[in-house]
Short mmCIF file of C-alpha atoms and ligand atoms in Angstrom, two decimals:
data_model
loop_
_atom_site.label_atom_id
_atom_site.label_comp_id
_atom_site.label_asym_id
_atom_site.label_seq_id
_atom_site.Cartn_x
_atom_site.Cartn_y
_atom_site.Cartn_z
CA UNK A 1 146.95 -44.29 130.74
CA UNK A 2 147.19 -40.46 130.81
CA UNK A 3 150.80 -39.06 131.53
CA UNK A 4 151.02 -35.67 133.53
CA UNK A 5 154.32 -33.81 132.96
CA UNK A 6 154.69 -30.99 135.79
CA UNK A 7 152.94 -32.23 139.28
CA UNK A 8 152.08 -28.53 140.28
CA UNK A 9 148.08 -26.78 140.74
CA UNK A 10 147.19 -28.36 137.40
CA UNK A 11 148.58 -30.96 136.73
CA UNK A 12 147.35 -32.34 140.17
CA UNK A 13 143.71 -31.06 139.25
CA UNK A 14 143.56 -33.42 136.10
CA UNK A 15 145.38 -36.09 138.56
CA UNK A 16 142.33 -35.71 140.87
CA UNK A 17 139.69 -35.40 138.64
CA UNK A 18 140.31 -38.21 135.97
CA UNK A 19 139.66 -41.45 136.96
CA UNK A 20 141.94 -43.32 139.66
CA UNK A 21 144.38 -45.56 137.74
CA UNK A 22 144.17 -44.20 134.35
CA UNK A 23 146.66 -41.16 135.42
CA UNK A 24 150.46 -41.25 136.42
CA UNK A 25 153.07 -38.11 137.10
CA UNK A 26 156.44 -38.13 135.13
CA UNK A 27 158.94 -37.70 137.65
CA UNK A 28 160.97 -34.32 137.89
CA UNK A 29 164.90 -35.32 136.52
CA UNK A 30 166.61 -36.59 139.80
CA UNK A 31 163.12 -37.51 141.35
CA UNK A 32 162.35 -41.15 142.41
CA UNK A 33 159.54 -42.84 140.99
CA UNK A 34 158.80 -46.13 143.33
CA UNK A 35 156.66 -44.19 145.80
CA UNK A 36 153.06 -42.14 144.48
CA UNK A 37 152.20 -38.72 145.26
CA UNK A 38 149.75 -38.18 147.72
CA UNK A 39 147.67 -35.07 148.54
CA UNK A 40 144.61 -33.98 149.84
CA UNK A 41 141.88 -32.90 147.51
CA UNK A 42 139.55 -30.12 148.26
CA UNK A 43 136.51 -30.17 144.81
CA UNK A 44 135.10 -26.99 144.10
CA UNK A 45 132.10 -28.72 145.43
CA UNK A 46 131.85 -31.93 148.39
CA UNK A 47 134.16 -32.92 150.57
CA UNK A 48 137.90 -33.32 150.35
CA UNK A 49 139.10 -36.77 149.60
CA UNK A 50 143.17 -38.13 149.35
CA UNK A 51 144.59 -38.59 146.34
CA UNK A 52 146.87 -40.91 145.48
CA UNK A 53 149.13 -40.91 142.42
CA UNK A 54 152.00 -43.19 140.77
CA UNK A 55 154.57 -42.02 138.83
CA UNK A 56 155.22 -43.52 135.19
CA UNK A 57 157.70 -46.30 135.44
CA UNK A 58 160.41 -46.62 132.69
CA UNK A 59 158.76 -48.48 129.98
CA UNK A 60 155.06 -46.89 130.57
CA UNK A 61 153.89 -45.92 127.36
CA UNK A 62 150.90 -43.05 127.81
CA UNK A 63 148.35 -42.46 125.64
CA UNK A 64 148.19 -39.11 125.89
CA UNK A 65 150.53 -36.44 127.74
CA UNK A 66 149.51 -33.42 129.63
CA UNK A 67 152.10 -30.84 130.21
CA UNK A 68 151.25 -28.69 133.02
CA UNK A 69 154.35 -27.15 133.40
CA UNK A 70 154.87 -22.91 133.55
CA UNK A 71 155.82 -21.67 130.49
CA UNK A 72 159.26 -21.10 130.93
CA UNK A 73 159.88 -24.47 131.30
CA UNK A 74 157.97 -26.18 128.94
CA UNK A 75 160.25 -26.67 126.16
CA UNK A 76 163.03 -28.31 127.97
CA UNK A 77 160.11 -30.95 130.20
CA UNK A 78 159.57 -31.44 126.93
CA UNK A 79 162.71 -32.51 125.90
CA UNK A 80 163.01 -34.00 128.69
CA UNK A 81 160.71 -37.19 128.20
CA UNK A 82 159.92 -37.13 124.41
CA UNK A 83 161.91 -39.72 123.31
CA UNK A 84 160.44 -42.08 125.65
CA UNK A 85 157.06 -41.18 123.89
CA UNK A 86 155.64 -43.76 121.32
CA UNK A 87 155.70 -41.84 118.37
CA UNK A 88 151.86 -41.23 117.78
CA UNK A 89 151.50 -40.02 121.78
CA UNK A 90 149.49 -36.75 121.77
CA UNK A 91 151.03 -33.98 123.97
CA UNK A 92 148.91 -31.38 125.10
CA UNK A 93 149.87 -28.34 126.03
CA UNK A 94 147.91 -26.31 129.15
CA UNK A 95 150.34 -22.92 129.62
CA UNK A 96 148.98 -19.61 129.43
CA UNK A 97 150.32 -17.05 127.00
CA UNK A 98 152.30 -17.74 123.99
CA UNK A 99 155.11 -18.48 122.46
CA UNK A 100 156.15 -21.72 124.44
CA UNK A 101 153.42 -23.79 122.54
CA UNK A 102 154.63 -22.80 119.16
CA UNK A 103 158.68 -23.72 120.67
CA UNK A 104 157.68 -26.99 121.21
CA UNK A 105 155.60 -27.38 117.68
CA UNK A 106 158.37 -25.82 116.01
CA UNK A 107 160.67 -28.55 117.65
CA UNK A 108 158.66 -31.27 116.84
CA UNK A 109 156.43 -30.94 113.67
CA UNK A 110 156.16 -34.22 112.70
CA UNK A 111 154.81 -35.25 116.22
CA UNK A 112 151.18 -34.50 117.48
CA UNK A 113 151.48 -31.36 119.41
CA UNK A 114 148.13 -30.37 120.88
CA UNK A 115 147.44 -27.08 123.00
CA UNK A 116 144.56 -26.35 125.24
CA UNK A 117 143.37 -23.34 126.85
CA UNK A 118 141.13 -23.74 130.09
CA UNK A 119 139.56 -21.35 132.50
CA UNK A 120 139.52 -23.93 135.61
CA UNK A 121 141.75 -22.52 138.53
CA UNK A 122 143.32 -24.59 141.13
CA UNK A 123 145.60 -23.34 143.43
CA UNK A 124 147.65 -24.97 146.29
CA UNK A 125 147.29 -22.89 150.02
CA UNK A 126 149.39 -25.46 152.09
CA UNK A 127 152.00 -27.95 151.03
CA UNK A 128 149.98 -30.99 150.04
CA UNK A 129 146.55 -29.52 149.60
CA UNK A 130 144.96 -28.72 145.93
CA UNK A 131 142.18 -26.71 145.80
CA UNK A 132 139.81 -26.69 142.43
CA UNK A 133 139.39 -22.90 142.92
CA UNK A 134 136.97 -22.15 140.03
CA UNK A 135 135.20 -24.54 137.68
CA UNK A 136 135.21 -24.03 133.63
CA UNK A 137 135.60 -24.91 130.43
CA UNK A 138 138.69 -26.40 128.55
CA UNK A 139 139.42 -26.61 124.56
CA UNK A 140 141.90 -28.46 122.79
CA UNK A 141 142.51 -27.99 119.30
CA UNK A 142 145.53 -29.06 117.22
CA UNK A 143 148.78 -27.09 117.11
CA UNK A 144 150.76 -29.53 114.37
CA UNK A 145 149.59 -31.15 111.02
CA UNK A 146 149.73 -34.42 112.70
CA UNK A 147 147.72 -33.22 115.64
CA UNK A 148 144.61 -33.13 113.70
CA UNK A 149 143.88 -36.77 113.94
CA UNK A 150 144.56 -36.74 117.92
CA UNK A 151 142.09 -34.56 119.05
CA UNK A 152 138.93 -36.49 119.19
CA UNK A 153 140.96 -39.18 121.12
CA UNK A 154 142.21 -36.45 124.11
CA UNK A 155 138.60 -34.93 124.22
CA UNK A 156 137.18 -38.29 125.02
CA UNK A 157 140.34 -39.01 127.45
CA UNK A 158 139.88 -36.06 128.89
CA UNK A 159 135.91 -36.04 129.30
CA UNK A 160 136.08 -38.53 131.57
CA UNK A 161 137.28 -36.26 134.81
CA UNK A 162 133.57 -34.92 134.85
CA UNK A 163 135.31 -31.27 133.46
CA UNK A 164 133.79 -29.58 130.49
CA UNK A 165 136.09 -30.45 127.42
CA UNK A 166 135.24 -28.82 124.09
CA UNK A 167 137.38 -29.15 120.96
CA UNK A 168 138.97 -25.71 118.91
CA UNK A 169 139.91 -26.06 115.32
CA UNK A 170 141.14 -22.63 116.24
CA UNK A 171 143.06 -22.71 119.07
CA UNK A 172 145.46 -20.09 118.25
CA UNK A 173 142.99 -17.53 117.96
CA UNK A 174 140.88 -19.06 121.37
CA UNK A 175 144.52 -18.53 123.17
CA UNK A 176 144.90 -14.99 122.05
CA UNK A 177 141.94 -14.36 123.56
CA UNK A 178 142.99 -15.51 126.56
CA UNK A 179 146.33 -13.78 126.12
CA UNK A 180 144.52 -10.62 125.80
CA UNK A 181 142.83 -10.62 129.32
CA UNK A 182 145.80 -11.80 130.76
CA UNK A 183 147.55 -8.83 129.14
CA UNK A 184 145.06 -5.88 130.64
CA UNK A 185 145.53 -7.44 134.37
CA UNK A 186 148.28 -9.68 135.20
CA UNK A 187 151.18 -6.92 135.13
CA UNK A 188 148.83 -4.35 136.72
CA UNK A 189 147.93 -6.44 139.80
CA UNK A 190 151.94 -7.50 139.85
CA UNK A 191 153.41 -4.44 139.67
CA UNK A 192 150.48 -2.48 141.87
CA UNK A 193 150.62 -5.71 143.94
CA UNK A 194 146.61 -5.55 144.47
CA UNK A 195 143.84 -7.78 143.81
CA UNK A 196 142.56 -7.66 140.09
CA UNK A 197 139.87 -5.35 140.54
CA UNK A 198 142.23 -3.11 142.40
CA UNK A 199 143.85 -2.38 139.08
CA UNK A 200 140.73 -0.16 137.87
CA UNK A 201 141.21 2.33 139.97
CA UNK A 202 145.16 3.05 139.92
CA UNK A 203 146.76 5.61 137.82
CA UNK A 204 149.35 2.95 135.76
CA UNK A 205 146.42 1.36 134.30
CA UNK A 206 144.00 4.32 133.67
CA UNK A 207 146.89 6.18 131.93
CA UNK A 208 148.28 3.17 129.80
CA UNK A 209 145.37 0.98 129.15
CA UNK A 210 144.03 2.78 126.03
CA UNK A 211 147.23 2.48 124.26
CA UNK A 212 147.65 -0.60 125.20
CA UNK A 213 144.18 -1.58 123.85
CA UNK A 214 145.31 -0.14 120.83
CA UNK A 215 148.87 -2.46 120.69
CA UNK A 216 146.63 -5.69 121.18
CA UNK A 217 144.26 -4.79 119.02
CA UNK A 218 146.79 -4.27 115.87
CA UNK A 219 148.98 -6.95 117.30
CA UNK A 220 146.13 -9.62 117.38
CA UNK A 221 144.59 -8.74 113.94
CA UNK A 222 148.24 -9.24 112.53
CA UNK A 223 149.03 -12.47 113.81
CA UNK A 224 145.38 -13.91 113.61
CA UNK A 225 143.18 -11.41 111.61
CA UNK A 226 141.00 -11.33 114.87
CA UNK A 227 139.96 -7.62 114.41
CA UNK A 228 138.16 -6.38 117.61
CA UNK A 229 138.38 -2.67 118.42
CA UNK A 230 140.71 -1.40 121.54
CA UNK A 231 137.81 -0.31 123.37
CA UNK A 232 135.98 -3.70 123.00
CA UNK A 233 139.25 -5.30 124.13
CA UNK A 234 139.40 -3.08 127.19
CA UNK A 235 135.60 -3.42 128.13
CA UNK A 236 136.29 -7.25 128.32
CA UNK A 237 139.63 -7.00 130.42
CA UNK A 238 137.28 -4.66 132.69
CA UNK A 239 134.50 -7.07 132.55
CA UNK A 240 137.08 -10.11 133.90
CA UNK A 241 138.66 -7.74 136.29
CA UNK A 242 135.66 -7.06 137.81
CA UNK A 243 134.03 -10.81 137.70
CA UNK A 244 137.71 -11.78 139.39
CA UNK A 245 137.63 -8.45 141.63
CA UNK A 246 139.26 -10.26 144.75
CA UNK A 247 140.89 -12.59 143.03
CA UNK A 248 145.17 -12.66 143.09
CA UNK A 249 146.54 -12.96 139.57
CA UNK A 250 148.90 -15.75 138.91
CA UNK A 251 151.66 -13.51 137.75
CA UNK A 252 151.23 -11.62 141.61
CA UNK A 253 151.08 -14.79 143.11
CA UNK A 254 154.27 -15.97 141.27
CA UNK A 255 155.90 -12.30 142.63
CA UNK A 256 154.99 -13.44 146.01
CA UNK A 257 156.09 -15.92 146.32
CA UNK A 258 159.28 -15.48 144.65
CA UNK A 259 158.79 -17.81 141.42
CA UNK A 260 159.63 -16.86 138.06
CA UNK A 261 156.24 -15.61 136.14
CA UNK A 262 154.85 -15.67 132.92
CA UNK A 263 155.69 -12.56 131.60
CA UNK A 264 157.43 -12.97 128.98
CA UNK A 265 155.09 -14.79 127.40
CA UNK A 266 152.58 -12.91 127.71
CA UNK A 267 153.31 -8.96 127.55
CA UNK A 268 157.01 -10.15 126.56
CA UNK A 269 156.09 -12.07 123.72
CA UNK A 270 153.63 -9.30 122.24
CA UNK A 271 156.38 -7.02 122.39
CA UNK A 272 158.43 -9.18 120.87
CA UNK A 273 156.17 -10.01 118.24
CA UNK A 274 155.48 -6.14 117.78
CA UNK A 275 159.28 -6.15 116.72
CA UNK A 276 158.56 -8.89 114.05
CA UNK A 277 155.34 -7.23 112.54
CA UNK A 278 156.93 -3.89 112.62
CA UNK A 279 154.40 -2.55 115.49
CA UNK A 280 155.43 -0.36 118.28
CA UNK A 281 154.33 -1.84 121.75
CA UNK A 282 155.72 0.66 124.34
CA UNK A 283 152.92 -0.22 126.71
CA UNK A 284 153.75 -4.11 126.76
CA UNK A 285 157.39 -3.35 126.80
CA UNK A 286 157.10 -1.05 129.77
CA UNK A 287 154.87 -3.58 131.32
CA UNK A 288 157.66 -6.35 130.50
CA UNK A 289 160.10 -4.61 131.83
CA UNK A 290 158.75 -3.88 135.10
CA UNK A 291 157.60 -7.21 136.08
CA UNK A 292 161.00 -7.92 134.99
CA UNK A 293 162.66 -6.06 137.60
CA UNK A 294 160.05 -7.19 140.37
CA UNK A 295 161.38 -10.84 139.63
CA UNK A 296 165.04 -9.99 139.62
CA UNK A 297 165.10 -8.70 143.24
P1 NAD B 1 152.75 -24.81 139.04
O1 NAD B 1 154.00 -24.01 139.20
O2 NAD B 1 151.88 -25.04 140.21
O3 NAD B 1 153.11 -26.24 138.41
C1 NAD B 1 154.13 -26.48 137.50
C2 NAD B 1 154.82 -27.77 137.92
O4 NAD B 1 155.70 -28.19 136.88
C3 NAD B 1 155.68 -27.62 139.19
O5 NAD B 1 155.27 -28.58 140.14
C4 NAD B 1 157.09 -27.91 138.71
O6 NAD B 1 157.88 -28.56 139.69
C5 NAD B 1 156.81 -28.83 137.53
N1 NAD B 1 157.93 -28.95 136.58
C6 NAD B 1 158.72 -27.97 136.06
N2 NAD B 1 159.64 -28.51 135.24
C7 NAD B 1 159.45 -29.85 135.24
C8 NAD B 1 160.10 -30.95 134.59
N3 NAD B 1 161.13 -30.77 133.77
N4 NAD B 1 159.62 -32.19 134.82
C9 NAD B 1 158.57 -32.41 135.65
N5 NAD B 1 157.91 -31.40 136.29
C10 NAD B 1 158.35 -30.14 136.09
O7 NAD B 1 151.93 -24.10 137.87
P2 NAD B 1 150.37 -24.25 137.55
O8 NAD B 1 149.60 -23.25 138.29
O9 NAD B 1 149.98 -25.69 137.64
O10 NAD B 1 150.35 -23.79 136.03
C11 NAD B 1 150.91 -24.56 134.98
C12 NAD B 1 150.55 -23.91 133.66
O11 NAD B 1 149.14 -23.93 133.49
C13 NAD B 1 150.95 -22.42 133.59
O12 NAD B 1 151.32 -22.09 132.28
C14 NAD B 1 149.67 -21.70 133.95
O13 NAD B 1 149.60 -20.39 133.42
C15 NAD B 1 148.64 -22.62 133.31
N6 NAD B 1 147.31 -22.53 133.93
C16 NAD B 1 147.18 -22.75 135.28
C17 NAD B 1 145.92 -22.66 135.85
C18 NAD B 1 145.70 -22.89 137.33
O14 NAD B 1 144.57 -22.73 137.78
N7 NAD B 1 146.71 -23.24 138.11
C19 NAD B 1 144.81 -22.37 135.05
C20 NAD B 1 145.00 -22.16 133.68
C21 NAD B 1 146.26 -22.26 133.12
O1 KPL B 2 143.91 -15.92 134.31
C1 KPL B 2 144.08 -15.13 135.20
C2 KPL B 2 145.36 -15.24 135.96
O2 KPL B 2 145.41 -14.88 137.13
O3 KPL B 2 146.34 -15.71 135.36
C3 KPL B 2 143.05 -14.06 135.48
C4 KPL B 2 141.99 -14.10 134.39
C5 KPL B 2 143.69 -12.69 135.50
C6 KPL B 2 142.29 -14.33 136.76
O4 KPL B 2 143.03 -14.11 137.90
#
């Protein structure tokens, strides 16, 4: 049985693609757990199907946990349900960014904290409809000591949706990567409110994105002695920008729709980090701070 903590785009992808009966949703605090969730299911590919999920029961022990919460609330869903986890459960992490994975590894080091990063998208148009908006790839590679043993057993758990699972002995430096991208275009399209390929063409990004090519690239050879020039960095931000031209970032989505967004775990926590190491990240700060004040009104 594979526990799903956070029943959002996700979490109800894995829900719908692993095999009926071998997943369950944890129930938000407060949230009654005698009836399933249902929704409709629209593949990337075929026809759309209903899906029907149960929640874990007090007394379900899971053999694995994903955690397909946002960021920002990882670390207390977390908290939340770990101590009704057998000891040896793997819990595997899906946020973007960084810094909430290493909260929750810091929390728990003796337990087997697992992170993965995944380019599948899966949005949710209307109430009760999930949409598998883009297929790709996912990797999982340990984040704790004891993690190291657990990621054969996900991999295989998690190979049987159909998805393509790899494992990542490095899965740090496979999430800065994808911190990186997410860096160059999420703010942009938030605070220009535009599509991602919009972004190319505005003024904030042709007059910051050199320098702040230049913060990631110090920042990321620091923490993970990646070293990839600024203007490689910023021809593969282009490169995704363009590939995702119409697309709506998740961080202007989030602004849409009023949510809290990612932010500060992505441009926030290089900044942040950029304190630690003693590197000056104006762009990312600025960047920070204005998707800051979009969320706050
Ligand atoms: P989402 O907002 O649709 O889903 C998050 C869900 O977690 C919500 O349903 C929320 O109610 C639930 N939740 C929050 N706190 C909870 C708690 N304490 N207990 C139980 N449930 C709780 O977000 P999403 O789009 O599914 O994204 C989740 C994470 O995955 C984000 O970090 C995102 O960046 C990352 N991600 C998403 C996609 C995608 O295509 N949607 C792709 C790659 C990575
Ligand atoms: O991952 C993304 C996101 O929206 O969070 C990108 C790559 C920018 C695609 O929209």
């Amino acid at each position: 049985m594979i526990g799903i903590l956070g029943a959002g785009s996700l979490g109800r992808l894995w829900g719908a693609m692993l095999p009926n009966g071998c997943v369950a949703f944890v129930a938000r605090p407060g949230e009654t757990t005698d009836s399933s969730l249902d929704y409709r299911f629209r593949p990337f590919e075929g026809p759309e199907s209903s899906i029907q999920i149960p929640f874990l029961r007090t007394g379900d022990t899971p053999d694995l946990m994903l955690v397909t919460t946002k960021a920002g609330d990882t670390l207390s869903a977390v908290a939340g349900v770990i101590d009704q986890l057998p000891f040896d459960t793997p819990i595997l992490l899906f946020q973007n960014g960084l810094g909430s994975q290493q909260s929750v590894a810091e929390r728990w080091p003796e337990r087997p904290i697992l992170a993965a990063s995944t380019t599948e998208g899966a949005n949710r148009p209307e109430p009760g409809l999930l949409v598998h908006a883009g297929t790709g790839d996912t990797w999982v590679g340990p984040l704790t000591d004891q993690a190291r043993f657990s990621v054969d057993r996900a991999v295989a758990m998690l190979e049987d949706s159909g998805l393509a699972i790899h494992r990542e002995p490095a899965i740090l430096q496979r999430l800065w990567q994808k911190l990186i991208i997410n860096a160059g275009i999420n703010p942009y399209t938030a605070i220009l409110n535009c599509p991602n390929g919009d972004i190319l063409s505005a003024g904030l990004y042709q007059d910051t994105i050199e320098e702040l090519c230049r913060e990631l690239s110090e920042l990321m050879s620091a923490a993970v002695q990646i070293t990839e020039t600024p203007d490689s960095l910023r021809q593969r931000i282009e490169q995704v920008a363009q590939n995702t031209a119409g697309n709506t970032s998740s961080m202007r989505a989030d602004v849409l729709r009023k949510r809290q967004t990612e932010i500060d775990f992505i441009n926030g926590y290089l900044a942040k980090l950029g304190k630690e190491l003693g590197i000056d990240t104006p762009v990312n700060q600025m960047l920070t701070e204005r998707v800051q004040q979009l969320s706050s009104h």
